XYZ file of N, CA and C in Angstrom:
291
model
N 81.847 178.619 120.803
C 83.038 179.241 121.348
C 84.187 178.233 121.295
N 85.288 178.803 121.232
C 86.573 177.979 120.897
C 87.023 177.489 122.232
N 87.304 176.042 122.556
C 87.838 175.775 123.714
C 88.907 176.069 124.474
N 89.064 176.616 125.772
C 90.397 176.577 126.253
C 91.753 176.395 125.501
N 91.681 174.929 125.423
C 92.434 173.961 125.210
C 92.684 174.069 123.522
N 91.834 174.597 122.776
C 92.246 174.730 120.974
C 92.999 175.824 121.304
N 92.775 176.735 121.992
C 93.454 178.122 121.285
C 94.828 178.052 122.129
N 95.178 176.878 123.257
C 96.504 177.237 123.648
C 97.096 176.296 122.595
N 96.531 175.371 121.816
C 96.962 174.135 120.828
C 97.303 175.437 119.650
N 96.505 176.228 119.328
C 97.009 177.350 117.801
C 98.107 178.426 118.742
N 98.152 178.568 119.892
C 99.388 179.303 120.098
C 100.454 179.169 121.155
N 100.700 177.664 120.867
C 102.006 177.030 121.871
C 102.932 177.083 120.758
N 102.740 176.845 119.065
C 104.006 177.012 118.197
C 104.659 178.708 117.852
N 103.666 179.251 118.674
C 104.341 181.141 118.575
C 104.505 181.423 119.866
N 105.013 180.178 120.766
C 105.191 180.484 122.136
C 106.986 180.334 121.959
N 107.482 180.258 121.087
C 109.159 179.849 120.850
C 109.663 180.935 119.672
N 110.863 181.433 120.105
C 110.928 182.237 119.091
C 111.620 181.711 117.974
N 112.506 180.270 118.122
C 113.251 179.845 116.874
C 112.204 179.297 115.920
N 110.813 179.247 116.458
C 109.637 179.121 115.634
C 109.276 180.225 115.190
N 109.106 181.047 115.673
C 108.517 182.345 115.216
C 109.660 183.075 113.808
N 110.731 183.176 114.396
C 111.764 182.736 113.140
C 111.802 182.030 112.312
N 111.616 180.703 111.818
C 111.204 180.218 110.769
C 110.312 180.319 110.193
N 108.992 181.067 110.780
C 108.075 181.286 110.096
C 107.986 182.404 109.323
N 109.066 183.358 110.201
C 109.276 184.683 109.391
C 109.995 184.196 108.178
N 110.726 183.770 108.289
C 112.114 183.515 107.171
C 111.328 182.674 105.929
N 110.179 181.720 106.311
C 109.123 180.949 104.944
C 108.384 182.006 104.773
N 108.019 183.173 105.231
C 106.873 184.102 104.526
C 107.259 184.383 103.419
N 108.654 184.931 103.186
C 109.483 185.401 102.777
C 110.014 184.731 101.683
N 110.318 183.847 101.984
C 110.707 182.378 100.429
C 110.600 181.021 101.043
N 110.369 180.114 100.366
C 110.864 178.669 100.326
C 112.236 178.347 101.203
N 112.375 177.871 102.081
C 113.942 177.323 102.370
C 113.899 175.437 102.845
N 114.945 175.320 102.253
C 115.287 174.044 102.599
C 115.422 173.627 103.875
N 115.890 172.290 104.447
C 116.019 172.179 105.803
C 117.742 172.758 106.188
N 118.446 172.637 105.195
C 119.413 173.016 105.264
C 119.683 174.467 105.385
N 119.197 175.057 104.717
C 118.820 176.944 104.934
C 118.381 176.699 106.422
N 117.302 176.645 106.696
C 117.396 176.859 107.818
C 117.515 176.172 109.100
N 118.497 175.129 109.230
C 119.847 174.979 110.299
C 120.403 175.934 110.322
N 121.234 176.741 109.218
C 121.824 177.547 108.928
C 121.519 179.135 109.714
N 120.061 179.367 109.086
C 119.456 180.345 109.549
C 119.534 180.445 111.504
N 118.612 179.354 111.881
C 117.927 179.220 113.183
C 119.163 178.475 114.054
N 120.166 177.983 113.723
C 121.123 177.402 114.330
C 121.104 176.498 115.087
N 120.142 175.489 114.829
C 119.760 174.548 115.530
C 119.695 173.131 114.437
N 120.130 171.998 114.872
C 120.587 170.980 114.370
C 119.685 170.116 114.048
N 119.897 169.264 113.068
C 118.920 167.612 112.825
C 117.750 167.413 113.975
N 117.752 166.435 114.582
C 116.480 166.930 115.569
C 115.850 167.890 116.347
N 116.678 169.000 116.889
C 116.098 169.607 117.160
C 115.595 170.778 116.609
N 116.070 171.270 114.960
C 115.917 171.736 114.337
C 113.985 171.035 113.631
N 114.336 169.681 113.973
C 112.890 168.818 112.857
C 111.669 168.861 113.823
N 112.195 169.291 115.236
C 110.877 169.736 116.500
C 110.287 170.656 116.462
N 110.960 171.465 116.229
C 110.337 172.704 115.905
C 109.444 173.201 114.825
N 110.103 171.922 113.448
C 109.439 172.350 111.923
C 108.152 171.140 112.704
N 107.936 169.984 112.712
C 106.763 169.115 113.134
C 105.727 170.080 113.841
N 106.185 171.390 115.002
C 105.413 171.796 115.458
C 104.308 172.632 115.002
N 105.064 173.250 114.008
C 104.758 173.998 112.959
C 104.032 173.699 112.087
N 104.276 172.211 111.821
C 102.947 171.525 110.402
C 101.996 171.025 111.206
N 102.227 170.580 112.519
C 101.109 169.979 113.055
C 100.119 171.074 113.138
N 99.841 172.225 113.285
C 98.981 173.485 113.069
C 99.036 173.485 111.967
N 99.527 173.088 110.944
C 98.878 173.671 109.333
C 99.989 174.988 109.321
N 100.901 175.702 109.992
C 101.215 177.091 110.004
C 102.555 176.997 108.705
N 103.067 175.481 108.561
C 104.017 175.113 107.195
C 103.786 174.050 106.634
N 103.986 173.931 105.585
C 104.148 172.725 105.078
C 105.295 172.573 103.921
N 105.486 171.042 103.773
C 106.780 170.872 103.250
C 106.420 170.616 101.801
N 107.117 170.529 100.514
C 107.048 170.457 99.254
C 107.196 168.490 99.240
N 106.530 168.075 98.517
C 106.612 166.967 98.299
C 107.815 166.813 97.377
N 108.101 167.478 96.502
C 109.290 166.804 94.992
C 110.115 167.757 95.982
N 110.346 169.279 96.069
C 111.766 169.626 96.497
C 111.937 169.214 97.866
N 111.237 169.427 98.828
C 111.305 169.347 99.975
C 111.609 170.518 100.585
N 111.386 171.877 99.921
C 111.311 172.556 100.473
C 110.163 173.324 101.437
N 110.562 173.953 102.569
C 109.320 174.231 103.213
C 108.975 175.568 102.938
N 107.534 175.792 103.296
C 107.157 176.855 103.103
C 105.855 177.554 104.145
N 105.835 178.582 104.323
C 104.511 179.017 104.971
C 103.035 179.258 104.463
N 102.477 178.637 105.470
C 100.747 178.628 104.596
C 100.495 179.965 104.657
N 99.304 180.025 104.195
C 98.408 181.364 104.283
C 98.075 181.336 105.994
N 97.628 180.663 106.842
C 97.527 180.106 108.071
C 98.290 180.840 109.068
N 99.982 180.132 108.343
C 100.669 180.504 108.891
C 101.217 182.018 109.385
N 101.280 182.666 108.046
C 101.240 184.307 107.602
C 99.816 184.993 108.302
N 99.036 184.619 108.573
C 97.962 185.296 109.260
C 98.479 184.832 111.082
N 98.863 183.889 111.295
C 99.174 183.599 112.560
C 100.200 184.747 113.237
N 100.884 184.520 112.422
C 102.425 185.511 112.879
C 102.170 186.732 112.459
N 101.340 187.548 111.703
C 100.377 188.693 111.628
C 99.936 189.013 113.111
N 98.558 188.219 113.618
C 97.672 188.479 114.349
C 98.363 188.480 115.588
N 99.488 187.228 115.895
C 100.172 187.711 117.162
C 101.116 188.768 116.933
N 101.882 189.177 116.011
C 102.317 190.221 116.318
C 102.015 191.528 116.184
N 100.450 191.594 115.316
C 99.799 192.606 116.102
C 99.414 192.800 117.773
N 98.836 191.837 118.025
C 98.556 191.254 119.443
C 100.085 192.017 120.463
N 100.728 191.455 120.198
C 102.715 191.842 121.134
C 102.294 193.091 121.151
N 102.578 193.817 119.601
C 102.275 195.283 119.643
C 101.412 196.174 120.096
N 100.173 195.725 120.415
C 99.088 196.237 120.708
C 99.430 196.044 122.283
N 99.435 195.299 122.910
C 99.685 194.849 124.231
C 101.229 196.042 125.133
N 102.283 195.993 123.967
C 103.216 196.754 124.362
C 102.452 198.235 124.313
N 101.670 198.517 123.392
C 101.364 200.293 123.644
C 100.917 200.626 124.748
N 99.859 199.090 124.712
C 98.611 199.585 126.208
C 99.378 199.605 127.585
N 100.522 198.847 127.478
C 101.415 198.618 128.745
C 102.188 199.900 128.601
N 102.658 200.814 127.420
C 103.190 201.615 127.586
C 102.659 203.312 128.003
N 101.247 202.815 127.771
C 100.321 204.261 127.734
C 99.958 203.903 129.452
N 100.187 202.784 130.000
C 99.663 202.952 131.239
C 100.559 203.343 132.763
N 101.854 203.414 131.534
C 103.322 203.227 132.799
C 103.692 205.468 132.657
């Protein structure tokens, strides 16, 4: 069985949504760090906290020659399964109200 402590470690980087946003926006294509400042509106470091959080799970990784980033397979199943999860959670909350 998976510990406590792993599964809040695989879902503290889909606990933020300017994360959850970049991950949408790499499913989608490649972007630079510059794309997305742009995109997520968030600057040099605190823009590079959010991407670190993200590779430290494996959920992106960066291009060695362009440097562009991109989303794993990992990642695309992550932001899948929780947002089935949101959705599923919103029906049952909605079928019960």
């Amino acid at each position: 069985m998976v510990s406590a402590s792993r599964i809040a470690e695989l879902v503290v980087p889909f606990a933020n949504s300017d994360r959850i946003r970049i991950v949408r926006a790499l499913i989608d294509k490649p972007m630079t760090f510059t794309e997305m400042e742009d995109l997520i509106g968030k600057r040099g470091g605190a823009l590079k906290h959010h991407l670190d959080q993200l590779i430290q799970e494996r959920y992106i990784v960066r291009e060695s020659i362009r440097g562009r980033y991109l989303a794993t397979v990992r990642g695309n199943l992550a932001h899948r399964l929780f947002g089935w999860f949101a959705g599923h959670v919103m029906e049952t909350n909605d079928a019960k109200n």
